[in-house]
mmCIF file of C-alpha atoms in Angstrom:
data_model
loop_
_atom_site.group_PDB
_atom_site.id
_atom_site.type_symbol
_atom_site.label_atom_id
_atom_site.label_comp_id
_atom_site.label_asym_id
_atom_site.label_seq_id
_atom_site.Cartn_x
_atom_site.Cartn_y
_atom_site.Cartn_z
ATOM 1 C CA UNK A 1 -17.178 24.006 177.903
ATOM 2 C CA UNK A 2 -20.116 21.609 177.228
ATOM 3 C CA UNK A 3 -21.598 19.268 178.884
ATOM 4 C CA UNK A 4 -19.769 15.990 179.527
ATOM 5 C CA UNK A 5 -21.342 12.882 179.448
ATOM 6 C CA UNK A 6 -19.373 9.968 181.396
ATOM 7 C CA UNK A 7 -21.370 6.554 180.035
ATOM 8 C CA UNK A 8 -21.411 3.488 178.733
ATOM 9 C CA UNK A 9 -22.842 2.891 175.515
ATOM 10 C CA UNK A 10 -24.337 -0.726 176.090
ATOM 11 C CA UNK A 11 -26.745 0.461 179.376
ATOM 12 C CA UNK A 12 -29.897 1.956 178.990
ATOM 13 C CA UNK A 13 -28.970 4.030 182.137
ATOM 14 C CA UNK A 14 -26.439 5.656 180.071
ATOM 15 C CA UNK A 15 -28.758 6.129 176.667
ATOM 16 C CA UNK A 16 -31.432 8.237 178.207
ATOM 17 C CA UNK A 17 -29.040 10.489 179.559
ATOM 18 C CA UNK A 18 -27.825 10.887 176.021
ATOM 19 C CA UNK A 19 -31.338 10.792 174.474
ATOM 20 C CA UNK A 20 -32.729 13.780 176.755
ATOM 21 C CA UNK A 21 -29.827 16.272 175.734
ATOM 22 C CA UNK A 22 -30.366 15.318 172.372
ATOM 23 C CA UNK A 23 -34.211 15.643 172.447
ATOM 24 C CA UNK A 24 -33.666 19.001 174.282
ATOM 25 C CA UNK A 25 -30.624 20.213 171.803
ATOM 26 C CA UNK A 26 -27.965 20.227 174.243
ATOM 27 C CA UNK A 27 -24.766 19.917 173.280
ATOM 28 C CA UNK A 28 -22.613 17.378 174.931
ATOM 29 C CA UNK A 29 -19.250 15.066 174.611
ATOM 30 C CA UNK A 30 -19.217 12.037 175.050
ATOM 31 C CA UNK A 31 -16.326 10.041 177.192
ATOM 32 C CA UNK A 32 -17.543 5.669 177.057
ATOM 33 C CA UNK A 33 -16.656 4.742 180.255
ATOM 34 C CA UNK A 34 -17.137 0.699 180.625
ATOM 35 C CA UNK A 35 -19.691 0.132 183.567
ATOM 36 C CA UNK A 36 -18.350 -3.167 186.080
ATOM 37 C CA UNK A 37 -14.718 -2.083 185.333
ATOM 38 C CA UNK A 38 -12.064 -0.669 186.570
ATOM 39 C CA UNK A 39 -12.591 2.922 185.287
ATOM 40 C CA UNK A 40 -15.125 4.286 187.173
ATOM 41 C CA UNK A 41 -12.740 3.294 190.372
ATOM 42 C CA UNK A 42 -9.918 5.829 189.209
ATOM 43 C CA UNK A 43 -8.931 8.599 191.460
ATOM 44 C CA UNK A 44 -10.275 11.018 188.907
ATOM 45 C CA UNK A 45 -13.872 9.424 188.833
ATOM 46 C CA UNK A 46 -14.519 8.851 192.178
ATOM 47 C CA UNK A 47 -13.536 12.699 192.358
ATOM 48 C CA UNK A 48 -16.900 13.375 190.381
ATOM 49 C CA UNK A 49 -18.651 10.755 191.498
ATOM 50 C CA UNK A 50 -17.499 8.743 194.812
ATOM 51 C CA UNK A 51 -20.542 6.124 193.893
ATOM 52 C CA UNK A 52 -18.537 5.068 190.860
ATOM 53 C CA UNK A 53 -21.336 4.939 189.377
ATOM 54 C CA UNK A 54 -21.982 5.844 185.366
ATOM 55 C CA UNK A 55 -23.871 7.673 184.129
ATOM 56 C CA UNK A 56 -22.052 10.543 185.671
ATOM 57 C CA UNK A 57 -21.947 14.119 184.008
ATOM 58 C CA UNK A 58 -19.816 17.139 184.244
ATOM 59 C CA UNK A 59 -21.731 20.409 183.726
ATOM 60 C CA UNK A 60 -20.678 23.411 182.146
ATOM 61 C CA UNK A 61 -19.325 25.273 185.278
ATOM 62 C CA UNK A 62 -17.511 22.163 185.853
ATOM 63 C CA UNK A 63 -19.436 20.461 188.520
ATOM 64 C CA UNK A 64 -20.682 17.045 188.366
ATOM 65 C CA UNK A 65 -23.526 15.269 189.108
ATOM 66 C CA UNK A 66 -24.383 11.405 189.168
ATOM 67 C CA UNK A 67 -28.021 9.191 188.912
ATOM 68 C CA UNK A 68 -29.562 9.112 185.661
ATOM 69 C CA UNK A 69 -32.700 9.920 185.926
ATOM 70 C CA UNK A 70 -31.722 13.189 188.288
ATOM 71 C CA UNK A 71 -29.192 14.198 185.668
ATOM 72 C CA UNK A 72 -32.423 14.076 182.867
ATOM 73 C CA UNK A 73 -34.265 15.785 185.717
ATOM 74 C CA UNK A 74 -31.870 18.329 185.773
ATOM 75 C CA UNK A 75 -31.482 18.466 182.213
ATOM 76 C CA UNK A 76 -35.036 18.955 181.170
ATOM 77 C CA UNK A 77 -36.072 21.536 184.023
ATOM 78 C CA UNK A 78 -38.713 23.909 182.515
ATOM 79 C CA UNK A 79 -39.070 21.836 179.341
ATOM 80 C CA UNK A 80 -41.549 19.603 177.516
ATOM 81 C CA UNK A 81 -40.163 16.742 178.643
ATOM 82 C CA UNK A 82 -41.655 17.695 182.165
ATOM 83 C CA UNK A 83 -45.702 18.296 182.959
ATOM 84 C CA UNK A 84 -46.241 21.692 184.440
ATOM 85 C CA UNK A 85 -49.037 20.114 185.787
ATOM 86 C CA UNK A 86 -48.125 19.055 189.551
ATOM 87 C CA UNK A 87 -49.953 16.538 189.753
ATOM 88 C CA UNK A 88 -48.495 14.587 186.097
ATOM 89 C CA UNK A 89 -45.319 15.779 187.225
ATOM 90 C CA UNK A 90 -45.596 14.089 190.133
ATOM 91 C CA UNK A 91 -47.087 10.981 188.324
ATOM 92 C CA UNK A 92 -43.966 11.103 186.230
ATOM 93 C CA UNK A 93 -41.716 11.240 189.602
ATOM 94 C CA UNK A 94 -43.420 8.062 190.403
ATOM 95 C CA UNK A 95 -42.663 6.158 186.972
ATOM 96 C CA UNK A 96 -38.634 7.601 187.470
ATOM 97 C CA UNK A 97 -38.327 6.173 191.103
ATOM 98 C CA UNK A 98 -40.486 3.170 190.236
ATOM 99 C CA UNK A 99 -37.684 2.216 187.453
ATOM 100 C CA UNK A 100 -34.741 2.800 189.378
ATOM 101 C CA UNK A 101 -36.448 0.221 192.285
ATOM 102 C CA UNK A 102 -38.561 -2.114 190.270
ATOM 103 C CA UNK A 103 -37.955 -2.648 187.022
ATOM 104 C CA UNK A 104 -34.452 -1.909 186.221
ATOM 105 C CA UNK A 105 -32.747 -4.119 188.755
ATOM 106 C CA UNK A 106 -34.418 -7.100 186.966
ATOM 107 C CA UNK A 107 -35.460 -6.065 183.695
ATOM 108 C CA UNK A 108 -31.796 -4.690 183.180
ATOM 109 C CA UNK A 109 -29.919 -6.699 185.473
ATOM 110 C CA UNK A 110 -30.887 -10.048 183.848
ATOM 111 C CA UNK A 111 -29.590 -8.470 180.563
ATOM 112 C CA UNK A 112 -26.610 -7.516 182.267
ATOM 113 C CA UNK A 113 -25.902 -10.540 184.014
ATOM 114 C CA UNK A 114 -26.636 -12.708 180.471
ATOM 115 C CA UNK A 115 -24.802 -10.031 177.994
ATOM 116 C CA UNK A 116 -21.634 -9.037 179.875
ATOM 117 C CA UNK A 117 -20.815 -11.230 182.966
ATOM 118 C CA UNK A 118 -21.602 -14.728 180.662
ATOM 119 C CA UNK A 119 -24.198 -15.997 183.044
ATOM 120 C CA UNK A 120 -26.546 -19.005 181.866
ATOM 121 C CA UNK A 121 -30.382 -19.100 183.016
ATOM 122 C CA UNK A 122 -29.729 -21.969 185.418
ATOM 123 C CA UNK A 123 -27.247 -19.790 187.108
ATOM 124 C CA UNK A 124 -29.696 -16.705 188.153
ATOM 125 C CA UNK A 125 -32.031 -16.537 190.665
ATOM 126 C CA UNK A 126 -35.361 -17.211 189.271
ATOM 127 C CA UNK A 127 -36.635 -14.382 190.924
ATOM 128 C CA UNK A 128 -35.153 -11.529 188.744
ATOM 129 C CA UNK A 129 -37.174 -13.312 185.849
ATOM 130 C CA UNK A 130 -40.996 -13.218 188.210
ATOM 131 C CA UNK A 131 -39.737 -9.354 189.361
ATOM 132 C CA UNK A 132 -39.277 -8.155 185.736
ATOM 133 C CA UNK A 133 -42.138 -10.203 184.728
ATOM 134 C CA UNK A 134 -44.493 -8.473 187.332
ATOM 135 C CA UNK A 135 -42.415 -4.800 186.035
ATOM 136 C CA UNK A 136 -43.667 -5.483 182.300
ATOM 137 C CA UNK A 137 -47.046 -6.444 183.229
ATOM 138 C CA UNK A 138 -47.823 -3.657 185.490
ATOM 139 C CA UNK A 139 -46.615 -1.693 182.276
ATOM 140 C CA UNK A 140 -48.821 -3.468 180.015
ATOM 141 C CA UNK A 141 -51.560 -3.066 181.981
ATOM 142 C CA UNK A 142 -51.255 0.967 182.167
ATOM 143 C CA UNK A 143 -50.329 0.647 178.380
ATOM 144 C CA UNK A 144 -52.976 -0.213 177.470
ATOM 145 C CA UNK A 145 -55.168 2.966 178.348
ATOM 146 C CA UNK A 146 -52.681 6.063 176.959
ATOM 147 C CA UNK A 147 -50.031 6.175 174.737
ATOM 148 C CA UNK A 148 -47.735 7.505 177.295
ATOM 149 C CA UNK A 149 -46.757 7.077 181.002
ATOM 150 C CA UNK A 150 -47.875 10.344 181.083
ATOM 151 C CA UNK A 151 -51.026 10.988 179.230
ATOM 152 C CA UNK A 152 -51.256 13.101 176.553
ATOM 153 C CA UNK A 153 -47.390 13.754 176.287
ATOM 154 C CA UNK A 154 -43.953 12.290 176.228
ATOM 155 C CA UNK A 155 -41.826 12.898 179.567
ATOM 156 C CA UNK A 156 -38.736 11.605 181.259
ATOM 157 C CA UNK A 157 -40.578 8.705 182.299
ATOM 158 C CA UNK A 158 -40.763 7.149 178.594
ATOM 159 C CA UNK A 159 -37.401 7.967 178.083
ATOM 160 C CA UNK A 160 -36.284 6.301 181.276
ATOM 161 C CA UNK A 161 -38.557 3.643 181.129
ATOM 162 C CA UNK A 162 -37.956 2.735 177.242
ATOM 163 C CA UNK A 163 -34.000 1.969 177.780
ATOM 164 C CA UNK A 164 -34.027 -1.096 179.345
ATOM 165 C CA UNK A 165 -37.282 -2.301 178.164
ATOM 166 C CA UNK A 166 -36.639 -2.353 174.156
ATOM 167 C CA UNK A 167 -33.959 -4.504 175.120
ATOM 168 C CA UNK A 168 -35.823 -6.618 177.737
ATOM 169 C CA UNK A 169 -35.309 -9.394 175.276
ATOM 170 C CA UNK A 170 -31.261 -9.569 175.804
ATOM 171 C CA UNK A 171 -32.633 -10.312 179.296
ATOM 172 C CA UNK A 172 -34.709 -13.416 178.097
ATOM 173 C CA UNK A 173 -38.141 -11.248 178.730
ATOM 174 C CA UNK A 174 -40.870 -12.214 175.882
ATOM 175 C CA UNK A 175 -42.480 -8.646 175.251
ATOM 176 C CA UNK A 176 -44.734 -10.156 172.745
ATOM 177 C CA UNK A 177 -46.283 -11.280 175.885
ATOM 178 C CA UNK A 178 -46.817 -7.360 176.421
ATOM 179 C CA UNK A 179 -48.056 -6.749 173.170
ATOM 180 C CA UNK A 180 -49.341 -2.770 174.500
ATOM 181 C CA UNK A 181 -45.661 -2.871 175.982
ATOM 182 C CA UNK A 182 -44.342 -3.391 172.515
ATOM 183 C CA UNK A 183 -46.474 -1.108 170.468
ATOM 184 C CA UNK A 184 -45.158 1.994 173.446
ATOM 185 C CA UNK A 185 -41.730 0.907 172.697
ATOM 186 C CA UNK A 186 -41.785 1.084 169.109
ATOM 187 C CA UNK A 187 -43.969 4.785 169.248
ATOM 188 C CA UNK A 188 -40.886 6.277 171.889
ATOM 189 C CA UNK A 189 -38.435 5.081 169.836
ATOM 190 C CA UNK A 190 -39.592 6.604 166.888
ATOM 191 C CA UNK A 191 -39.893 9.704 168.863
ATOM 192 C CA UNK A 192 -36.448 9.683 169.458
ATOM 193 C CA UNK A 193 -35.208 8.603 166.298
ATOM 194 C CA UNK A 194 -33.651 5.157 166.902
ATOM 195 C CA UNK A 195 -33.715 2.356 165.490
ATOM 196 C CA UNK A 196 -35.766 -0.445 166.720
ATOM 197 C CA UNK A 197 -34.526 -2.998 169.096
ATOM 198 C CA UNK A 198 -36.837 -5.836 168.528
ATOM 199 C CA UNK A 199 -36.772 -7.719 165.372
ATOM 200 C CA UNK A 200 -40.288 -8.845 164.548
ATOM 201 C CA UNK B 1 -61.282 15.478 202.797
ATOM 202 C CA UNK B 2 -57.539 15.362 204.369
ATOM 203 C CA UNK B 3 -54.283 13.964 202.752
ATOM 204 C CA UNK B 4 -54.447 10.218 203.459
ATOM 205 C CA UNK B 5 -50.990 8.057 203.839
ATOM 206 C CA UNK B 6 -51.323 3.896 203.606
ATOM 207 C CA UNK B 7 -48.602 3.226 205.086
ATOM 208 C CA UNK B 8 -46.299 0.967 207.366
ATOM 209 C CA UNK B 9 -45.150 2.830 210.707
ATOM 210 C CA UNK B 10 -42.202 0.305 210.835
ATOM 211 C CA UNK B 11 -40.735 0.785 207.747
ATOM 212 C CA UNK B 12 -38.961 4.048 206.793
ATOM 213 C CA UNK B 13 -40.632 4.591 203.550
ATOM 214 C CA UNK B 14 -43.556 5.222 204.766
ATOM 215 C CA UNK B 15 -42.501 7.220 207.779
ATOM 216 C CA UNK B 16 -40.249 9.726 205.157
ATOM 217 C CA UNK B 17 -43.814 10.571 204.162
ATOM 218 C CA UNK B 18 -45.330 11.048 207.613
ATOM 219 C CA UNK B 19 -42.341 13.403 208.462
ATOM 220 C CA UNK B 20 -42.321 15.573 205.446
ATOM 221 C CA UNK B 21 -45.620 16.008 205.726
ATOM 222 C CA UNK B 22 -45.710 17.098 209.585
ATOM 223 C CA UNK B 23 -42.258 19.234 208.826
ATOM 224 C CA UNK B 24 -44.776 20.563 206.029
ATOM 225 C CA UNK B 25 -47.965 21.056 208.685
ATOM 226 C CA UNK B 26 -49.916 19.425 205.857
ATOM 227 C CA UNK B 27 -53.024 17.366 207.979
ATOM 228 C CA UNK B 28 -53.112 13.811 207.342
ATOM 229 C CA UNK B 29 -55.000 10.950 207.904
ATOM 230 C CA UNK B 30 -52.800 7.517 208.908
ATOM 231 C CA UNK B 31 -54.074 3.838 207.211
ATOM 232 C CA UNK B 32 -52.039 1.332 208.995
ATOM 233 C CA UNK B 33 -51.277 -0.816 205.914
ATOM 234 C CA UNK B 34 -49.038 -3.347 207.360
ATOM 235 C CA UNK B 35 -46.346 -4.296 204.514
ATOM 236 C CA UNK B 36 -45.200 -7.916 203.006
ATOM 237 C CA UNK B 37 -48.481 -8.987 203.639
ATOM 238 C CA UNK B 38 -52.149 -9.234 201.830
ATOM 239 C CA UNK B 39 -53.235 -5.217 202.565
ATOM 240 C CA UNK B 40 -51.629 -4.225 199.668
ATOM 241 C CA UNK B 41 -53.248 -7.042 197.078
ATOM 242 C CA UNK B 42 -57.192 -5.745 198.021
ATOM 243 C CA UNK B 43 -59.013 -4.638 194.503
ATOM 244 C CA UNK B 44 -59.455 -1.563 196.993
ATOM 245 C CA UNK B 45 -55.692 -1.090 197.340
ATOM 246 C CA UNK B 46 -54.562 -2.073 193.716
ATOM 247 C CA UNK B 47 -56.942 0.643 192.540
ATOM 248 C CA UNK B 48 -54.816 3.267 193.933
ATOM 249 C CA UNK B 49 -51.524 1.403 193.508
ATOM 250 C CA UNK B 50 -51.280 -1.382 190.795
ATOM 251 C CA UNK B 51 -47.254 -1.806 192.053
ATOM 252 C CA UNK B 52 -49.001 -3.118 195.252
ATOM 253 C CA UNK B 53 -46.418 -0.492 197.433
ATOM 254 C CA UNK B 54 -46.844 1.282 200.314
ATOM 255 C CA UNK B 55 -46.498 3.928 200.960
ATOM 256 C CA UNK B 56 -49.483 5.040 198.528
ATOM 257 C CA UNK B 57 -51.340 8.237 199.102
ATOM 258 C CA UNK B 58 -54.640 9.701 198.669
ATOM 259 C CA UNK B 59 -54.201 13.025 197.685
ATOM 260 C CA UNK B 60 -56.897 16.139 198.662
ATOM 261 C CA UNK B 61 -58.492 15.676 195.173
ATOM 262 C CA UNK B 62 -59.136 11.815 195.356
ATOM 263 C CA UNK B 63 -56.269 10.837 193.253
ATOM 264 C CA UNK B 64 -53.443 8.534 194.428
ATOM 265 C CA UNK B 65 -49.405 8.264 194.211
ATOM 266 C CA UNK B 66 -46.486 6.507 195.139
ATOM 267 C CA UNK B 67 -43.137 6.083 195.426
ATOM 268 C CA UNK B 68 -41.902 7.769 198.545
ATOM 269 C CA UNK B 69 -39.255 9.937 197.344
ATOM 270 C CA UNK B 70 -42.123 11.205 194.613
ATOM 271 C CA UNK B 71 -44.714 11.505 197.503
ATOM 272 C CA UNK B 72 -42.255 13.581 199.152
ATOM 273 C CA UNK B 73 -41.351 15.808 196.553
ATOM 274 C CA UNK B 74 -44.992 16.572 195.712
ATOM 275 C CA UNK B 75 -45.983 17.769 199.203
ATOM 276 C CA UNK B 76 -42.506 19.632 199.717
ATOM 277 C CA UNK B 77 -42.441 21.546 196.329
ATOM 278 C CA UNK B 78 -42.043 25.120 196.756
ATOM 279 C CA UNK B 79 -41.189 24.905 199.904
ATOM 280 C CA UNK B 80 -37.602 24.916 201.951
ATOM 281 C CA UNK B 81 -37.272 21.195 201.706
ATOM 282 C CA UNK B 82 -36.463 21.869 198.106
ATOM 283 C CA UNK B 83 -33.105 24.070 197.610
ATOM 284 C CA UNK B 84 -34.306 27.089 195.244
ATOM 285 C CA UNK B 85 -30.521 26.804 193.485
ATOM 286 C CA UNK B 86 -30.957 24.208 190.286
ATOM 287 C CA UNK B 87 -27.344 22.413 190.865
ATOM 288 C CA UNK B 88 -28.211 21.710 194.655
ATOM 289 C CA UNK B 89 -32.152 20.858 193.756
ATOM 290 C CA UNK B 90 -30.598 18.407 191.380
ATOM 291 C CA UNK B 91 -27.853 16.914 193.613
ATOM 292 C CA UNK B 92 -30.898 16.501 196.331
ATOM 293 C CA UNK B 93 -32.648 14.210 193.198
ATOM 294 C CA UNK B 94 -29.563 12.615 192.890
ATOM 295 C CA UNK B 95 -29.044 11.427 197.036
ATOM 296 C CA UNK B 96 -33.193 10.550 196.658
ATOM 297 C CA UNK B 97 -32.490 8.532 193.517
ATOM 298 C CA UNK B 98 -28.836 6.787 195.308
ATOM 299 C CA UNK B 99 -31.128 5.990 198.449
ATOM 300 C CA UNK B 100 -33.465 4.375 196.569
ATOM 301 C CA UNK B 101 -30.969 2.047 194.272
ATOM 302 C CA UNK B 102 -27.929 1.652 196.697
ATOM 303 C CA UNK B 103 -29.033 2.451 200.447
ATOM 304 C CA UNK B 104 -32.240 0.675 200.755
ATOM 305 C CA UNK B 105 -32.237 -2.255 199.336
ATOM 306 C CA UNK B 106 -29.334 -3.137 201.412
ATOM 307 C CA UNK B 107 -29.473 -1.205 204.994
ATOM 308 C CA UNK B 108 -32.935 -1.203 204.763
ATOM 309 C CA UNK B 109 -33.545 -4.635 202.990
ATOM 310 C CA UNK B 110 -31.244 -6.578 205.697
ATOM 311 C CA UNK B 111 -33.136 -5.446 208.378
ATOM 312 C CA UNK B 112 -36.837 -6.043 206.947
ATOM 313 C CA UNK B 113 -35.293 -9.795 206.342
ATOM 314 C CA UNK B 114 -33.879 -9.927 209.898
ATOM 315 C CA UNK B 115 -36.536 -8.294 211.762
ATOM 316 C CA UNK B 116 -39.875 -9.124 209.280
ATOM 317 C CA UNK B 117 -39.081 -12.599 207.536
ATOM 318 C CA UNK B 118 -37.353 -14.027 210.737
ATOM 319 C CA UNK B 119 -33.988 -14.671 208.559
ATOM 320 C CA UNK B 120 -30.897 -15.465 210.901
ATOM 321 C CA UNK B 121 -27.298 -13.871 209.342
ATOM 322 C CA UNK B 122 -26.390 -17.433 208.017
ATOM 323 C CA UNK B 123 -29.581 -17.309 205.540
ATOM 324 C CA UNK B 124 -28.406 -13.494 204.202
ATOM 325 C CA UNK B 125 -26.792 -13.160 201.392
ATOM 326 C CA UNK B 126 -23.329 -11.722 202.275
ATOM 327 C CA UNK B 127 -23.332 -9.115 199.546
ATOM 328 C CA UNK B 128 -26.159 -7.345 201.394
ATOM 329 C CA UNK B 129 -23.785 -6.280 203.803
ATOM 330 C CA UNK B 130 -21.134 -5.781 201.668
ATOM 331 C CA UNK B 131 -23.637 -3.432 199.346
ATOM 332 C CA UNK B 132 -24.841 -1.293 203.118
ATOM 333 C CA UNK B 133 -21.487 -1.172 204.245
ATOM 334 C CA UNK B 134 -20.325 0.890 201.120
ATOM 335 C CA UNK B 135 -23.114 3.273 201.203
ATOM 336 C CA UNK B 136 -22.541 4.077 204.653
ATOM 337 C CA UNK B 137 -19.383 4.688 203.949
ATOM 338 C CA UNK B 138 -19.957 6.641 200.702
ATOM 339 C CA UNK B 139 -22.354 9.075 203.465
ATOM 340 C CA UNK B 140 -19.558 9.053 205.874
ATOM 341 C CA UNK B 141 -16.892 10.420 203.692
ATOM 342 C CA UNK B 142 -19.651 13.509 202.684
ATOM 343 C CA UNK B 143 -20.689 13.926 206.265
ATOM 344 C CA UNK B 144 -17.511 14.632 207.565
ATOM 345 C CA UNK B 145 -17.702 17.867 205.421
ATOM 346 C CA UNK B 146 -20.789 19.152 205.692
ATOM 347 C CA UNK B 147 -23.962 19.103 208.454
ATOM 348 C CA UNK B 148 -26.388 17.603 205.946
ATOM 349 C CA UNK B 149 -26.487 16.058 202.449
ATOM 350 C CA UNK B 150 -27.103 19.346 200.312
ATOM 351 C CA UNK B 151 -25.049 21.342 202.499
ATOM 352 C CA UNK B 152 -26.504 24.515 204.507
ATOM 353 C CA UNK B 153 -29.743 23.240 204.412
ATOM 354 C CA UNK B 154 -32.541 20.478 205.837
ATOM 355 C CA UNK B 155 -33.444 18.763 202.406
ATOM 356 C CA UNK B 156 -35.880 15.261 201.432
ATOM 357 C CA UNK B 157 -32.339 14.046 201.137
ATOM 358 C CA UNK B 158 -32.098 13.970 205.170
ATOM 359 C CA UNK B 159 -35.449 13.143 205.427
ATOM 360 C CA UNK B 160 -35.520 10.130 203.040
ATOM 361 C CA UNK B 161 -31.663 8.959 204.033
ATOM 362 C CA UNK B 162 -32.467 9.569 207.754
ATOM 363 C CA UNK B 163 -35.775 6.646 207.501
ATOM 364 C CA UNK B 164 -33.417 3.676 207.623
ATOM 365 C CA UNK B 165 -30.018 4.618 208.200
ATOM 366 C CA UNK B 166 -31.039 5.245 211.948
ATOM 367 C CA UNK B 167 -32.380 2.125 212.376
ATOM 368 C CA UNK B 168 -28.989 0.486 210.720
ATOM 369 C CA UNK B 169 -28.464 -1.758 213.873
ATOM 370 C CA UNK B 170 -31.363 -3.282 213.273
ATOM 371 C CA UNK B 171 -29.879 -4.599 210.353
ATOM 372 C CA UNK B 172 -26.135 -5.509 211.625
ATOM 373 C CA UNK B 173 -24.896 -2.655 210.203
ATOM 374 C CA UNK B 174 -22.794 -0.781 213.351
ATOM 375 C CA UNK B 175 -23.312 3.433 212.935
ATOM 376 C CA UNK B 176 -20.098 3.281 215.656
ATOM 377 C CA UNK B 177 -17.937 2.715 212.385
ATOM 378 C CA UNK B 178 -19.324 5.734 210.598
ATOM 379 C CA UNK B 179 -18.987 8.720 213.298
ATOM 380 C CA UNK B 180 -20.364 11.686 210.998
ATOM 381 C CA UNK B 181 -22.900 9.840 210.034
ATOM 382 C CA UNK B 182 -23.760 9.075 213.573
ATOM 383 C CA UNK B 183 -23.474 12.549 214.433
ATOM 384 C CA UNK B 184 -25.651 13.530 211.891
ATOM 385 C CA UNK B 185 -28.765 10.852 212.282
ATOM 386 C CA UNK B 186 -28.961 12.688 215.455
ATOM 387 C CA UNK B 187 -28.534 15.760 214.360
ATOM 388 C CA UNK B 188 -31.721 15.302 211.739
ATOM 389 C CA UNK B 189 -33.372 13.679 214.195
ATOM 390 C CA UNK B 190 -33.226 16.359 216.660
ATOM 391 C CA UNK B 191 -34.926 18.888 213.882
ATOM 392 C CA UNK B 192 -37.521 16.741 213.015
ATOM 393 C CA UNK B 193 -38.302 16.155 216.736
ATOM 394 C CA UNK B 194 -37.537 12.036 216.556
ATOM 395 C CA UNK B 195 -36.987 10.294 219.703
ATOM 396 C CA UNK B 196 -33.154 8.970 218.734
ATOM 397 C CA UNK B 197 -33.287 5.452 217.865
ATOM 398 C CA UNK B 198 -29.978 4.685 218.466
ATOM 399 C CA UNK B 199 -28.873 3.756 222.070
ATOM 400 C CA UNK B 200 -25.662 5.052 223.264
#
């Protein structure tokens, strides 16, 4: 049995957890399971996850486990992806929880408010546009000294942190006001074999 | 030189650091950094942190990092706070990386509003409650099975989920509703030598 990915294709939450077993070789199916709908609410989801919350995965032994950026934690244990160094490591910790609290609720959410429940500009609060504002620029500014969020090597933290962002512009964020921002995107996605996000 | 902690003694971010690192009997020095206000802006301060967020250490070496639940993790590694088993090390990421997203911005965000910025219930946002009320339940349902989060063992899961869900009244959230997790704020309380911040 391989590993079992429960995610939605659209959310960046979803992508890195799908991008880290594919960096790392891992083997994995793939069930798209539509975030803000009914189907993480089933008896049989909330029996792997009660947060019905995606992305969720199913391990080989058969046990589950939910957050995205613990699932690539748990993923990438003892591999490149993760400084042996305890100090970078912990550096990269930083950058994981730092997305999950400040950037992705507005850099994301903005997209996902716009993209998939129809909202307008005049209908958000205007603060999701200065929070994600203040996310990219604290980005731009770090950026701007090392290639990676980890010097010297690509971790979780690009992975995580590269989701939402190369698609910050669904959320009405400018990155080519973040023009160090932009240049990391398009270097991590060519790491991981995509194709770019941004036109131009 | 000492570890050194900038943080706020009122707000449970900070103290999840203070308490990990006495569990640890790691010697710190305390920098009353109150939050929400200018103390975190300084060129001093934004040196260590550019995200302007306490808590921010200083560690041994002279280098700084933040995030709590990273903080945490740093000073804890190797050591019982972490469960040696991968599956339960990476379910105790997963409750660090839930507290962070859906736990504190609501239990612990209604309560810095109410108690901090002066707002009256009228002013909140009812989905704040509606948000802490579900992930107080979500720890009530696992409580009821097991004496902490990663079962059989005192984990930065307690630790960090402990920091604001016992101070949950202070919030308008009512811990009578949610009996095991009652039961087991004391219980973690107890073995980190807390006086209980509930009454009654």
């Amino acid at each position: 049995m391989a590993l079992t990915i429960y995610g939605d294709h659209r959310l960046g939450n979803c992508l890195k957890v799908k991008w880290t077993a594919e960096r790392l070789g891992i083997d994995y199916d793939w069930v798209e399971t539509p975030g803000g709908a009914g189907a993480t609410r089933t008896r049989q989801f909330l029996r792997m996850n009660p947060a019905a919350q995606i992305p969720t995965v199913v391990l080989e032994d058969g046990r589950s486990l939910a957050q995205s950026n613990a699932i690539c934690l748990h993923l990438a244990e003892g591999s490149e992806l993760i400084p042996r160094d305890p100090y970078w490591r912990a550096k990269m910790l930083e950058w994981l929880f730092w997305e999950q609290y400040s950037h992705e609720p507005y850099v994301a959410g903005r997209r996902y408010f716009k993209l998939y429940e129809g909202k307008t500009d005049v209908e958000l609060d205007p603060e999701i546009m200065v929070r994600g504002e203040q996310a990219l620029a604290r980005m731009q500014a770090w950026l701007g000294a090392t290639p990676y969020l980890v010097p010297d090597q690509l971790t979780l933290a690009d992975i995580a942190l590269v989701a939402y962002t190369r698609v910050a512009h669904e959320g009405g964020f400018d990155l080519g006001k973040y023009p160090a921002v932009k240049s990391w995107v398009g270097r991590i996605e060519a790491e991981l074999g995509l194709e770019p996000a941004q036109s131009g």
